[in-house]
PDB file of C-alpha atoms and ligand atoms in Angstrom:
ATOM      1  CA  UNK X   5       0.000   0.000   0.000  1.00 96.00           C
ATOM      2  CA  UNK X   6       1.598   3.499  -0.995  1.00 98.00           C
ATOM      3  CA  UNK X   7       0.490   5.482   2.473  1.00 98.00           C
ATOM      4  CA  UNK X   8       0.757   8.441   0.537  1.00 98.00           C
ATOM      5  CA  UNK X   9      -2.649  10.839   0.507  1.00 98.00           C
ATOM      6  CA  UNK X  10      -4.286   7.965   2.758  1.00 98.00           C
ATOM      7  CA  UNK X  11      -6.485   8.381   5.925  1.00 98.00           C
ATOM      8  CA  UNK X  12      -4.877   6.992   8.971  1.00 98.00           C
ATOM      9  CA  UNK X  13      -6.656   6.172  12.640  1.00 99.00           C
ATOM     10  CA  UNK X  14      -4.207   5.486  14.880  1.00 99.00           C
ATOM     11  CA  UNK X  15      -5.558   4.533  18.938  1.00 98.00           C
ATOM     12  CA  UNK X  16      -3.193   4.873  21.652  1.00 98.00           C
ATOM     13  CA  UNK X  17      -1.078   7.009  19.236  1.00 98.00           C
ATOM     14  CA  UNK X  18       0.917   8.894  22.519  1.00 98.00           C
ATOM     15  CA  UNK X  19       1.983   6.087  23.885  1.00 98.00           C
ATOM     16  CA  UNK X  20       5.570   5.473  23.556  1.00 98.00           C
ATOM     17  CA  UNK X  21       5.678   3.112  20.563  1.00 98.00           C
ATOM     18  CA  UNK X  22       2.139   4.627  18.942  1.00 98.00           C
ATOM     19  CA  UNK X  23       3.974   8.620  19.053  1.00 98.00           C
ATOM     20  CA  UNK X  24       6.983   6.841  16.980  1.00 98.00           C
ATOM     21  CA  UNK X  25       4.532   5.125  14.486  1.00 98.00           C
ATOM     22  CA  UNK X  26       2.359   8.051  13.568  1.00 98.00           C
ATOM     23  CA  UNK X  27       5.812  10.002  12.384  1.00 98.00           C
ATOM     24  CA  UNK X  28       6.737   7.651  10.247  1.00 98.00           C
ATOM     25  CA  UNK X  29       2.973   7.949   8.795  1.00 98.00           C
ATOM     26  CA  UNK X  30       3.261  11.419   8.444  1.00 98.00           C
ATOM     27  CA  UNK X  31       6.686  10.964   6.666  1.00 98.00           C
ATOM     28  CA  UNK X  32       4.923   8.947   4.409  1.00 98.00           C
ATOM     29  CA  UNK X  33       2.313  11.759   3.282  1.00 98.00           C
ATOM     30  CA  UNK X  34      -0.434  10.669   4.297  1.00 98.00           C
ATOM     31  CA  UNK X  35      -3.614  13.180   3.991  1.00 98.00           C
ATOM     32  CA  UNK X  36      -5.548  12.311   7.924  1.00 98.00           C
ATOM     33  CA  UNK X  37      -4.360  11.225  11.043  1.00 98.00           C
ATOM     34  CA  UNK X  38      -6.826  10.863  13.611  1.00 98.00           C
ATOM     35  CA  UNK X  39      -5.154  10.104  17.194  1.00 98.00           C
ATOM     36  CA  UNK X  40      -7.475   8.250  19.518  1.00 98.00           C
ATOM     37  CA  UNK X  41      -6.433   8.040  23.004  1.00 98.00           C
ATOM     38  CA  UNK X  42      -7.175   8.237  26.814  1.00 98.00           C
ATOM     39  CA  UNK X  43      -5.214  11.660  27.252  1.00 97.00           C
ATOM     40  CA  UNK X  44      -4.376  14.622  25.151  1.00 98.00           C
ATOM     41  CA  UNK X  45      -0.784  15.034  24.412  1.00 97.00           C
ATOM     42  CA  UNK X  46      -0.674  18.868  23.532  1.00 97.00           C
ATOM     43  CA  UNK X  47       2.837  19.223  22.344  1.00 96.00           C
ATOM     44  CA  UNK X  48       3.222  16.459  20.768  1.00 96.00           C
ATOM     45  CA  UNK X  49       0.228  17.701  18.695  1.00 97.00           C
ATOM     46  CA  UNK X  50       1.709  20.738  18.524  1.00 97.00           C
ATOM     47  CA  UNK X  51       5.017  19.868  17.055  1.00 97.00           C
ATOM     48  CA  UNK X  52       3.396  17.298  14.485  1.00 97.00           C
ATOM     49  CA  UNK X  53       0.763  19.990  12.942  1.00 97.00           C
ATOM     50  CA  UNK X  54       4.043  22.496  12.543  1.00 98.00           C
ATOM     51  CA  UNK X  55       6.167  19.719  11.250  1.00 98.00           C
ATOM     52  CA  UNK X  56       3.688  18.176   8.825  1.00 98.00           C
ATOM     53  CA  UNK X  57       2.038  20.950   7.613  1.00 97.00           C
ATOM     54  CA  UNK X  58       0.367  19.075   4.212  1.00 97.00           C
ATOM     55  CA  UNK X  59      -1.014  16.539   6.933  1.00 98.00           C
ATOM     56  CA  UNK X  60      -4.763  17.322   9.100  1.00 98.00           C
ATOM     57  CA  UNK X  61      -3.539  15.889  12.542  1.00 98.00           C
ATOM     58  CA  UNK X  62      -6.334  15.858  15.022  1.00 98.00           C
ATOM     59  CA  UNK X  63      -6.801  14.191  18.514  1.00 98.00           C
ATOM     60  CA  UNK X  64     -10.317  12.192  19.615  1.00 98.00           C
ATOM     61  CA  UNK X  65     -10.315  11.684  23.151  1.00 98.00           C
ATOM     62  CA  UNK X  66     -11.468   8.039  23.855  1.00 98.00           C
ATOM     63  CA  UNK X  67     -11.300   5.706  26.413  1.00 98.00           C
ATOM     64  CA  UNK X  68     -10.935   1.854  24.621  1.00 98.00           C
ATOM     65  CA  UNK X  69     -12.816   0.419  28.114  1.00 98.00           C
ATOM     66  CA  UNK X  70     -16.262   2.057  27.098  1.00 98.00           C
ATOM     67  CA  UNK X  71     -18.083   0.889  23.923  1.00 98.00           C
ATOM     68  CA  UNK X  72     -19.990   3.735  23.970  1.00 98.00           C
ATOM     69  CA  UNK X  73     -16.391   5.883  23.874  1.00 98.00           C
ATOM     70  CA  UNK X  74     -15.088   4.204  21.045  1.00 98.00           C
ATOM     71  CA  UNK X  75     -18.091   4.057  18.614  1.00 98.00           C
ATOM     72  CA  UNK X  76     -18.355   8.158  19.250  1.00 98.00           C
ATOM     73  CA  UNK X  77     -14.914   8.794  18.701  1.00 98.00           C
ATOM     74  CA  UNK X  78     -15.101   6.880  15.125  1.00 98.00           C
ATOM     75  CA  UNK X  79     -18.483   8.535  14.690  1.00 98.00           C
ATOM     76  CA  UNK X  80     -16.616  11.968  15.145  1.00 98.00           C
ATOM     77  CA  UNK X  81     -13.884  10.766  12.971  1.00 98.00           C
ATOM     78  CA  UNK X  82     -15.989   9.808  10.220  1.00 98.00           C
ATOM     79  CA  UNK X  83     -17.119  13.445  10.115  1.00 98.00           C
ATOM     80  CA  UNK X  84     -13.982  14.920   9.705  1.00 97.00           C
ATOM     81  CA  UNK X  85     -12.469  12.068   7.355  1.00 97.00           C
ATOM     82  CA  UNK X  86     -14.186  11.132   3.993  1.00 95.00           C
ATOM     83  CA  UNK X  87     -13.181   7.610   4.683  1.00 98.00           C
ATOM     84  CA  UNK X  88     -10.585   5.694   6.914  1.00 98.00           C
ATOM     85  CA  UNK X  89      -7.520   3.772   4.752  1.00 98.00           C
ATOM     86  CA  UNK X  90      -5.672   2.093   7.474  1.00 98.00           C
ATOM     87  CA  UNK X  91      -6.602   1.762  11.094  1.00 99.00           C
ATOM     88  CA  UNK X  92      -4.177   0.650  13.684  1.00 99.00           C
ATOM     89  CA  UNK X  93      -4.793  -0.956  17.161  1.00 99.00           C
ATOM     90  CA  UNK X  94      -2.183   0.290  19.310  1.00 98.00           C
ATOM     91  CA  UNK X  95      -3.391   0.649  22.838  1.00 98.00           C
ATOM     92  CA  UNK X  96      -2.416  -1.304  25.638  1.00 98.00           C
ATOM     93  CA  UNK X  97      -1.260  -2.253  28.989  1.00 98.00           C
ATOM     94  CA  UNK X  98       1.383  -4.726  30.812  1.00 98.00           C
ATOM     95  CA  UNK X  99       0.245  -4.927  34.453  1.00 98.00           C
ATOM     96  CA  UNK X 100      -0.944  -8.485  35.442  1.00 97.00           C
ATOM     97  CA  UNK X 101      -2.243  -7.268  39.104  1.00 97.00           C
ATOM     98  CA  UNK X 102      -4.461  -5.560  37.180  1.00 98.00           C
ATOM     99  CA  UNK X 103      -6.412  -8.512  35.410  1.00 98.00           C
ATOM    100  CA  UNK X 104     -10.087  -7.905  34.565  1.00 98.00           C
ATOM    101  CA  UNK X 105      -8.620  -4.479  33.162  1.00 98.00           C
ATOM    102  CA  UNK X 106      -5.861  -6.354  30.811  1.00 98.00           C
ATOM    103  CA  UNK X 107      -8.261  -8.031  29.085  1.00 98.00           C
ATOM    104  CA  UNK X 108     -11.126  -5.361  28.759  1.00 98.00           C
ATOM    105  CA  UNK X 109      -8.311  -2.719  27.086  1.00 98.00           C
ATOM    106  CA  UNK X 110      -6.253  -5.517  25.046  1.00 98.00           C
ATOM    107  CA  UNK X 111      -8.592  -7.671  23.458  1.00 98.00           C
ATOM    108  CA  UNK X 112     -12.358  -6.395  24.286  1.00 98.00           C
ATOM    109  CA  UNK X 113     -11.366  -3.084  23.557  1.00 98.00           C
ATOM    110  CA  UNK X 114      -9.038  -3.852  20.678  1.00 99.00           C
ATOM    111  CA  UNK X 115     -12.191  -5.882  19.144  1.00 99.00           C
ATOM    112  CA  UNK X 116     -15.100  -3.744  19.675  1.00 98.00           C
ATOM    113  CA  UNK X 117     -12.326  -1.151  18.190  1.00 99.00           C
ATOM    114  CA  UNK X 118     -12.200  -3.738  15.082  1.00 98.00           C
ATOM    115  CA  UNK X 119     -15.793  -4.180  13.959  1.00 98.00           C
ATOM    116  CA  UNK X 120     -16.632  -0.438  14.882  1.00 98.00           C
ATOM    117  CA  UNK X 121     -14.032   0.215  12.607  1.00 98.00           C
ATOM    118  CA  UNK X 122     -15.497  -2.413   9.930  1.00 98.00           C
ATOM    119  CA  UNK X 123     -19.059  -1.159   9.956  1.00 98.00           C
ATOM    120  CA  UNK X 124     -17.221   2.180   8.227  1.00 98.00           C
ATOM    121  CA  UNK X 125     -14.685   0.800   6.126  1.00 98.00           C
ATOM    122  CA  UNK X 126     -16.733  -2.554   4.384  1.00 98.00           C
ATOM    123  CA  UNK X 127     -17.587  -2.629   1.472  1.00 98.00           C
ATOM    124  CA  UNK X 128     -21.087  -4.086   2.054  1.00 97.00           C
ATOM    125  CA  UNK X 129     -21.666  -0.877   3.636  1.00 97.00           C
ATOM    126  CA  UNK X 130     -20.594   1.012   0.546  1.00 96.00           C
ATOM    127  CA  UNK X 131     -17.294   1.601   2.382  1.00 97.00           C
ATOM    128  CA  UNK X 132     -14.033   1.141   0.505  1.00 98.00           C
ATOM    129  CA  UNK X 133     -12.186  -1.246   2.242  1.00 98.00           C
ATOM    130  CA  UNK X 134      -8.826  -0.726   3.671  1.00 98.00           C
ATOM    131  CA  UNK X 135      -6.377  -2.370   6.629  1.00 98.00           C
ATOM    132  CA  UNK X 136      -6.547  -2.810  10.048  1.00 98.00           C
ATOM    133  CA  UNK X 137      -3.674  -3.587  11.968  1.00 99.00           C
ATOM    134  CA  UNK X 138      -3.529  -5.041  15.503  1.00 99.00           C
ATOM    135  CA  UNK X 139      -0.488  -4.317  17.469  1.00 99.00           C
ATOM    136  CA  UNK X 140      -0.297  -7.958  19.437  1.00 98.00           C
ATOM    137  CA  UNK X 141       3.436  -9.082  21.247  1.00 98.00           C
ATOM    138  CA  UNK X 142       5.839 -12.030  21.142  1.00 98.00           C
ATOM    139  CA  UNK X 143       3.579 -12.529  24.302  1.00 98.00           C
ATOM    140  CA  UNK X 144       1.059 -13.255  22.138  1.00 98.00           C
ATOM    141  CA  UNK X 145       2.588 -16.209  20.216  1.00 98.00           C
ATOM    142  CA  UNK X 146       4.541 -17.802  22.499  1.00 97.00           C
ATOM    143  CA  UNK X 147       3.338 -17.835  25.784  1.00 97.00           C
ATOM    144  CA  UNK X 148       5.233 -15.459  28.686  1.00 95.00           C
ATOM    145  CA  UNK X 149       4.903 -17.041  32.215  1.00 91.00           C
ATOM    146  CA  UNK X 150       5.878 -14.068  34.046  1.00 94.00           C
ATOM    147  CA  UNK X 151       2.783 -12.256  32.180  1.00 96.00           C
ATOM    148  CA  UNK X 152       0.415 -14.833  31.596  1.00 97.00           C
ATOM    149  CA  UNK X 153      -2.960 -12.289  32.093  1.00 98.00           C
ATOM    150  CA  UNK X 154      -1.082 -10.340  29.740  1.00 98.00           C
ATOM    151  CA  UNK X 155       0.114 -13.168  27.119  1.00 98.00           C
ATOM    152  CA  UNK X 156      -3.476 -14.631  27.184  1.00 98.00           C
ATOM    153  CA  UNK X 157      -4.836 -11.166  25.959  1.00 98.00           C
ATOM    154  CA  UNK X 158      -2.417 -10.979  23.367  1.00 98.00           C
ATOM    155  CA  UNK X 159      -3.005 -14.522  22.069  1.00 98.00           C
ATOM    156  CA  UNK X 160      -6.665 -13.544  21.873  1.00 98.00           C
ATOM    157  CA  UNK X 161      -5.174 -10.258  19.157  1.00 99.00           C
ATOM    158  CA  UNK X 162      -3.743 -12.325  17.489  1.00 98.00           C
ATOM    159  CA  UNK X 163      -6.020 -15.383  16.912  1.00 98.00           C
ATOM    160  CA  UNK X 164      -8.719 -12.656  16.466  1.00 98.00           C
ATOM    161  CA  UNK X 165      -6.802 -10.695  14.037  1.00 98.00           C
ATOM    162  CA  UNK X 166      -5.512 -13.956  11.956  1.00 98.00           C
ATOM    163  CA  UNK X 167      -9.386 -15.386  12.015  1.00 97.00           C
ATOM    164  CA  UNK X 168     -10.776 -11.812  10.453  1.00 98.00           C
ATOM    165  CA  UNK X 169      -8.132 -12.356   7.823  1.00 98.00           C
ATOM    166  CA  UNK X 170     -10.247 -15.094   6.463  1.00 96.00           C
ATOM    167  CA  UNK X 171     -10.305 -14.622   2.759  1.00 96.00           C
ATOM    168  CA  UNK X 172     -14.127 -14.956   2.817  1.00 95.00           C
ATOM    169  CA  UNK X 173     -14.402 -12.155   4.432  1.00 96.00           C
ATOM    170  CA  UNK X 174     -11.654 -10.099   2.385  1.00 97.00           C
ATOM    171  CA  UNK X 175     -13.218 -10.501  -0.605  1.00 97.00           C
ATOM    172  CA  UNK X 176     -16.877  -9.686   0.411  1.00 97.00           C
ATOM    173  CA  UNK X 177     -15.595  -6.513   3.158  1.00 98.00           C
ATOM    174  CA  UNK X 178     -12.560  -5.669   1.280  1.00 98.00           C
ATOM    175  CA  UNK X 179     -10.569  -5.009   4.732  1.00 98.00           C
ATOM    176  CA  UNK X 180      -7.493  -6.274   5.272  1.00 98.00           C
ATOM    177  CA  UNK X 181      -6.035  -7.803   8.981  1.00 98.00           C
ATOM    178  CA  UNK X 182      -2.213  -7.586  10.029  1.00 98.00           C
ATOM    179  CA  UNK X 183      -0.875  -8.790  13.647  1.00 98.00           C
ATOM    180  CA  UNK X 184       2.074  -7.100  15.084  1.00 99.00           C
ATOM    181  CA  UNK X 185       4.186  -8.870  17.308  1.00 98.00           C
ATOM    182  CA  UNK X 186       7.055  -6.408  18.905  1.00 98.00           C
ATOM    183  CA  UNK X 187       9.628  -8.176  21.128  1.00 98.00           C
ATOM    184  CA  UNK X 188      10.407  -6.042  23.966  1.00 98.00           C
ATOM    185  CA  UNK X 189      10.735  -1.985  23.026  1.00 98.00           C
ATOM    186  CA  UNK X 190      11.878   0.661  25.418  1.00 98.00           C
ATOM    187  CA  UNK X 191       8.751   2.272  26.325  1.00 98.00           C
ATOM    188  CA  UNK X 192       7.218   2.427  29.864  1.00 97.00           C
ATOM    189  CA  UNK X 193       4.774  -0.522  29.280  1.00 97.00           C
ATOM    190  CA  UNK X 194       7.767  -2.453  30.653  1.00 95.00           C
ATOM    191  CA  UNK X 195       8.677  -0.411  33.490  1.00 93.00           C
ATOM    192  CA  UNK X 196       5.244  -0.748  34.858  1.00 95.00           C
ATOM    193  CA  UNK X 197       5.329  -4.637  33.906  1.00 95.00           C
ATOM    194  CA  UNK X 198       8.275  -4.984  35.915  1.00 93.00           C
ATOM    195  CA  UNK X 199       6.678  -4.431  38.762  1.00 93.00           C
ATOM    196  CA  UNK X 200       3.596  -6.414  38.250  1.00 95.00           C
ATOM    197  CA  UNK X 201       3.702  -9.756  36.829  1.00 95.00           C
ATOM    198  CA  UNK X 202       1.571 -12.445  37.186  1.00 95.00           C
ATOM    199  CA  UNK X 203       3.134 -13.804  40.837  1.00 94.00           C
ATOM    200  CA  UNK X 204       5.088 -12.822  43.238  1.00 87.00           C
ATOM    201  CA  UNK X 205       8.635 -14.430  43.572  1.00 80.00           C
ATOM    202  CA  UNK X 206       9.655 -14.330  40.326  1.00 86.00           C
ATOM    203  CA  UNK X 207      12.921 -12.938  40.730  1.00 85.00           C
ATOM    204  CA  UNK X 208      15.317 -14.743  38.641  1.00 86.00           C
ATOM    205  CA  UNK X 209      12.657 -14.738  35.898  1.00 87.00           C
ATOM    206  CA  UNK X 210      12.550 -10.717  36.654  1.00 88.00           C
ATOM    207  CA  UNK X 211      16.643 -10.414  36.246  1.00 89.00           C
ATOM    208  CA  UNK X 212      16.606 -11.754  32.612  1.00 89.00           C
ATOM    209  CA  UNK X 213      13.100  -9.998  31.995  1.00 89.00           C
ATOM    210  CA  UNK X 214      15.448  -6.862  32.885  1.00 90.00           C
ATOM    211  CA  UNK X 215      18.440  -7.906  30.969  1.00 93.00           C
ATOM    212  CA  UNK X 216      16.811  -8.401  27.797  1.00 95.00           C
ATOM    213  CA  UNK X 217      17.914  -6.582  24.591  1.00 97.00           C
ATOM    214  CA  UNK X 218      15.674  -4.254  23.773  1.00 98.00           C
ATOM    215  CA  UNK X 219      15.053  -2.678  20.544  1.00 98.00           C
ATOM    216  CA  UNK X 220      13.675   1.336  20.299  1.00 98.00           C
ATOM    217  CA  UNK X 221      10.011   2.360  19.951  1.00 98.00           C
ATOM    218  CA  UNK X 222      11.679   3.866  16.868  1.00 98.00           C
ATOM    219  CA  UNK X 223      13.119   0.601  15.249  1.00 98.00           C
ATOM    220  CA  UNK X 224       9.648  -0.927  15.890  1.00 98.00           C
ATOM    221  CA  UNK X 225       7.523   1.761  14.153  1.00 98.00           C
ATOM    222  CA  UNK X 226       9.616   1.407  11.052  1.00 98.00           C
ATOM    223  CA  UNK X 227       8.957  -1.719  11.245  1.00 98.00           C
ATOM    224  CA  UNK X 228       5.315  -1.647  11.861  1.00 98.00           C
ATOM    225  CA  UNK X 229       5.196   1.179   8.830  1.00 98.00           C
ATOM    226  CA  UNK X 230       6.983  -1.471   6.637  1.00 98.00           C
ATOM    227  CA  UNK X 231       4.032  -4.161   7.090  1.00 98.00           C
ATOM    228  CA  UNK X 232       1.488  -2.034   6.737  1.00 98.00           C
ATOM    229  CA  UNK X 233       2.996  -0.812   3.395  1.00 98.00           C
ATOM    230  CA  UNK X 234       3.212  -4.454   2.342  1.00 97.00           C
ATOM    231  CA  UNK X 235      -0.491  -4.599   2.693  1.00 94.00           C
ATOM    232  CA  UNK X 236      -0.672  -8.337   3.122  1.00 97.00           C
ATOM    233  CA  UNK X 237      -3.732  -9.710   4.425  1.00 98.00           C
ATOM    234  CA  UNK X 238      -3.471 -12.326   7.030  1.00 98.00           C
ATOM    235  CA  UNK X 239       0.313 -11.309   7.777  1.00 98.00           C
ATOM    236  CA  UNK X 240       1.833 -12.042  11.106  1.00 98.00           C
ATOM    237  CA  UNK X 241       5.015  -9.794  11.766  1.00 98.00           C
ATOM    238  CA  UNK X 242       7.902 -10.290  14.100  1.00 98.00           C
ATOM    239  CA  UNK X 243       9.245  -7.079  14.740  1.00 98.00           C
ATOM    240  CA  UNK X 244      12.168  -7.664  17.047  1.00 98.00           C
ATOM    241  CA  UNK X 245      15.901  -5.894  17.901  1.00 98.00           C
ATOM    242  CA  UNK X 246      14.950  -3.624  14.749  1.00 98.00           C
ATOM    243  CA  UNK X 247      14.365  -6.667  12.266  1.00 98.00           C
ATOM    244  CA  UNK X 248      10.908  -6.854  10.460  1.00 98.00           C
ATOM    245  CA  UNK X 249      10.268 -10.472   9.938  1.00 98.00           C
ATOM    246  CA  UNK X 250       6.894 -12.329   8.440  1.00 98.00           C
ATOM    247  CA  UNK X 251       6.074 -15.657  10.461  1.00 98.00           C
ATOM    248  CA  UNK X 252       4.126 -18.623   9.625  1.00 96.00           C
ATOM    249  CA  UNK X 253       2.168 -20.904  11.416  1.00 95.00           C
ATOM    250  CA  UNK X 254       1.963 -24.590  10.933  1.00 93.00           C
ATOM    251  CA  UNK X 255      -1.638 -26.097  10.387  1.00 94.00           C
ATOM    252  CA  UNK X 256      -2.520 -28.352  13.296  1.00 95.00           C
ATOM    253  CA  UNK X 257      -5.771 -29.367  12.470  1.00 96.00           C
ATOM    254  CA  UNK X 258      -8.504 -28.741   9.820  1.00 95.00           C
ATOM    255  CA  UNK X 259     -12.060 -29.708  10.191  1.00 94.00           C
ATOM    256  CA  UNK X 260     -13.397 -33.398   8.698  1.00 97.00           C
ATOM    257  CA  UNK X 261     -16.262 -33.316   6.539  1.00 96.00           C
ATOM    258  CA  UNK X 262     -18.777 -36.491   5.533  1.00 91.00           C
TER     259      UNK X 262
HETATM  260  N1  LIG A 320       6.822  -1.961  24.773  1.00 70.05           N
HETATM  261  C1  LIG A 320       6.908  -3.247  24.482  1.00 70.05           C
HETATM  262  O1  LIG A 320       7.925  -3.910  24.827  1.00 70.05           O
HETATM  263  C2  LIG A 320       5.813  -3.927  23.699  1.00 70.05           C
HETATM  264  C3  LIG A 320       6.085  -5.201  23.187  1.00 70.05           C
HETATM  265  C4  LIG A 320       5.089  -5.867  22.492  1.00 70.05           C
HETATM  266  C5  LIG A 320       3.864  -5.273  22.279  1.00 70.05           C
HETATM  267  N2  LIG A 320       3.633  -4.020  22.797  1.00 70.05           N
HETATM  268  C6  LIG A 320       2.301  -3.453  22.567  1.00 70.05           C
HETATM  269  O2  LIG A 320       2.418  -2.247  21.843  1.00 70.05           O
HETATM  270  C7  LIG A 320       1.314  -1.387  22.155  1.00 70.05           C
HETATM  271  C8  LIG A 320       1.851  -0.026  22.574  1.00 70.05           C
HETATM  272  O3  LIG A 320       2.622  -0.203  23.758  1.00 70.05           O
HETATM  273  P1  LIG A 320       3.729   0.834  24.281  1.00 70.05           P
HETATM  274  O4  LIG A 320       4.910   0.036  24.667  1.00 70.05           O
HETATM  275  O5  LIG A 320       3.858   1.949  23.352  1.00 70.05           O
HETATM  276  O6  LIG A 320       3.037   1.287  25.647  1.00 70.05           O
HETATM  277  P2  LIG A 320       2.681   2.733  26.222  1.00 70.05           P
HETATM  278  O7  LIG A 320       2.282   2.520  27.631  1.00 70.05           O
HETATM  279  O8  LIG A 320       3.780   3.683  25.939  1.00 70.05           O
HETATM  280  O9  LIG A 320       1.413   3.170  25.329  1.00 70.05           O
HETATM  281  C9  LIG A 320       0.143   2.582  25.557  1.00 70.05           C
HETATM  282  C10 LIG A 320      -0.930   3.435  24.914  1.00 70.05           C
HETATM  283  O10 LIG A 320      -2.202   2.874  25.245  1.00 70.05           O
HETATM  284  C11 LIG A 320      -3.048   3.947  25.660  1.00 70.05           C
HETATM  285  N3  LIG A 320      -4.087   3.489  26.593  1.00 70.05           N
HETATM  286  C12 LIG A 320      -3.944   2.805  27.755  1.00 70.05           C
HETATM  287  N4  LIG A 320      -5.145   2.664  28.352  1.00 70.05           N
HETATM  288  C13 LIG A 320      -6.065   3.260  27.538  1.00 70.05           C
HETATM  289  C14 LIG A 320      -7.465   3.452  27.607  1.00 70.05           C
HETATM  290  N5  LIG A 320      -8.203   2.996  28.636  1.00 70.05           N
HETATM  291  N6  LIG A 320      -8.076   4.100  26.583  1.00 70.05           N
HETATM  292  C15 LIG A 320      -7.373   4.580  25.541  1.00 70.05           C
HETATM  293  N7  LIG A 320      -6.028   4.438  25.419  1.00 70.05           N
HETATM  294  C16 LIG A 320      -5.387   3.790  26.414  1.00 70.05           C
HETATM  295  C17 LIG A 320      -2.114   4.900  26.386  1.00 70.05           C
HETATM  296  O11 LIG A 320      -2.698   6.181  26.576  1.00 70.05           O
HETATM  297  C18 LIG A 320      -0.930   4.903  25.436  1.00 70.05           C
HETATM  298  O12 LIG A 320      -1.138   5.769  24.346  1.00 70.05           O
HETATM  299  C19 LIG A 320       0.526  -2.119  23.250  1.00 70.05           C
HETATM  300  O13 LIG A 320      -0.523  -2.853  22.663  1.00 70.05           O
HETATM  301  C20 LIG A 320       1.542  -3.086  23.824  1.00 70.05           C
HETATM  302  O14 LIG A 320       0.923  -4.208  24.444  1.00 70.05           O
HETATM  303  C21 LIG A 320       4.581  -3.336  23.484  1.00 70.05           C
END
């Protein structure tokens, strides 16, 4: 997909990976960003709409734990954008003490996010299709004991994700679905996670959770850009240490028929 001239809806686009990934958007020229998120960053916003002067940057506020929040915030997007070209999924949290709220802003969230998003973009609704891509985690294809709450949230991305990339659906909705995985990113997700994993005692599971190489929030939005450029629906991508990688998964099982 050339990003350039497209409409871009980017949620949780302040954190610390999301506020890398919507500049290399705007250095791709695209025409719309709308940046949904909890809080208003005001100099960020600032600094983007005097950098990227072609480009209409705009904040929604929305909180992804309310339905109602999300659905208004694309409602008020739709009236400022003619039509959305790429949406991506990027809020989140790392905090297994915290479980029923994990899931609600990971995967329930990220979801209701998804088919709001769909009821604009499909082309059974006279929408033009487009891609959505949900930011899911190394967590979320091999599991991570020390964040299990948070490992089972992003398994349920990414099997969501991968299941709406069902070419029956492509072809009839004309959206596309890409999963993210980053491997650990500098960004204070972690520094909160640290503190909270799943149990207590953990600590020599803790050291090497510390120790781990860790690539920047930079490195990981140019790779994120680079997928979403590629377009391909159904893609799974690694992004890890800076590298962009596509993975495949094996085929376990397929259903028997009479
Ligand atoms: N940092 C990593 O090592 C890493 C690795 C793999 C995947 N990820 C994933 O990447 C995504 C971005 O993470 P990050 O590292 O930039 O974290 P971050 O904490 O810097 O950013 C998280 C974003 O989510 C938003 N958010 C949180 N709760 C919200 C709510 N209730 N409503 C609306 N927005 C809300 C925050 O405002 C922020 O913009 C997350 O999905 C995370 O799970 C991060």
């Amino acid at each position: 997909m050339d990003l350039s001239g497209k409409n871009v809806v980017y949620l949780g686009g302040f954190g610390g990976i999301g506020s890398k990934c919507i500049e290399e958007f705007l250095q791709k020229g695209i025409k719309n960003l709308a940046i949904f998120d909890l809080h208003e960053n005001a100099a960020v916003l600032e600094n983007l709409r005097s950098t990227y002067t072609a480009s209409n940057v705009f904040y929604i506020k929305m909180d992804i734990t309310d339905k109602n929040s999300i659905e208004a915030a694309y409602n008020e997007a739709a009236n400022k954008i003619d039509h959305f070209d790429v949406i991506v999924n990027g809020c989140g949290i790392m905090n297994d003490s915290l479980i029923e709220l994990t899931i609600q802003i990971n995967l329930l969230g990220l979801i209701h996010s998804t088919l709001t998003a769909m009821k604009y973009m499909s082309k059974l609704n006279n929408g033009k299709g487009g891609l959505i891509v949900n930011i899911s985690s190394v967590a979320g294809i091999e599991p991570a004991g020390m964040y299990a709450v948070y490992s089972a949230s992003k398994f349920g991305v990414s099997a969501f994700t991968r299941g709406l990339a069902n070419p029956f659906y492509y072809h009839t909705t004309g959206i596309g679905f890409i999963t993210i995985c980053p491997g650990f990113t500098e960004t204070n997700l972690l520094g909160v996670a640290y503190n909270n994993p799943t149990f207590e005692k953990c600590e020599p599971m803790l050291k090497r959770f510390a120790e781990a190489k860790k690539q920047t929030a930079t490195e990981c939005a140019k790779g994120l850009v680079k997928a979403v450029e590629s377009g391909k629906n159904g893609s799974v991508w690694l992004i890890d240490l800076g590298t962009l990688k596509e993975l495949e998964f094996p085929v376990v099982w397929t259903p028997t028929f009479e």
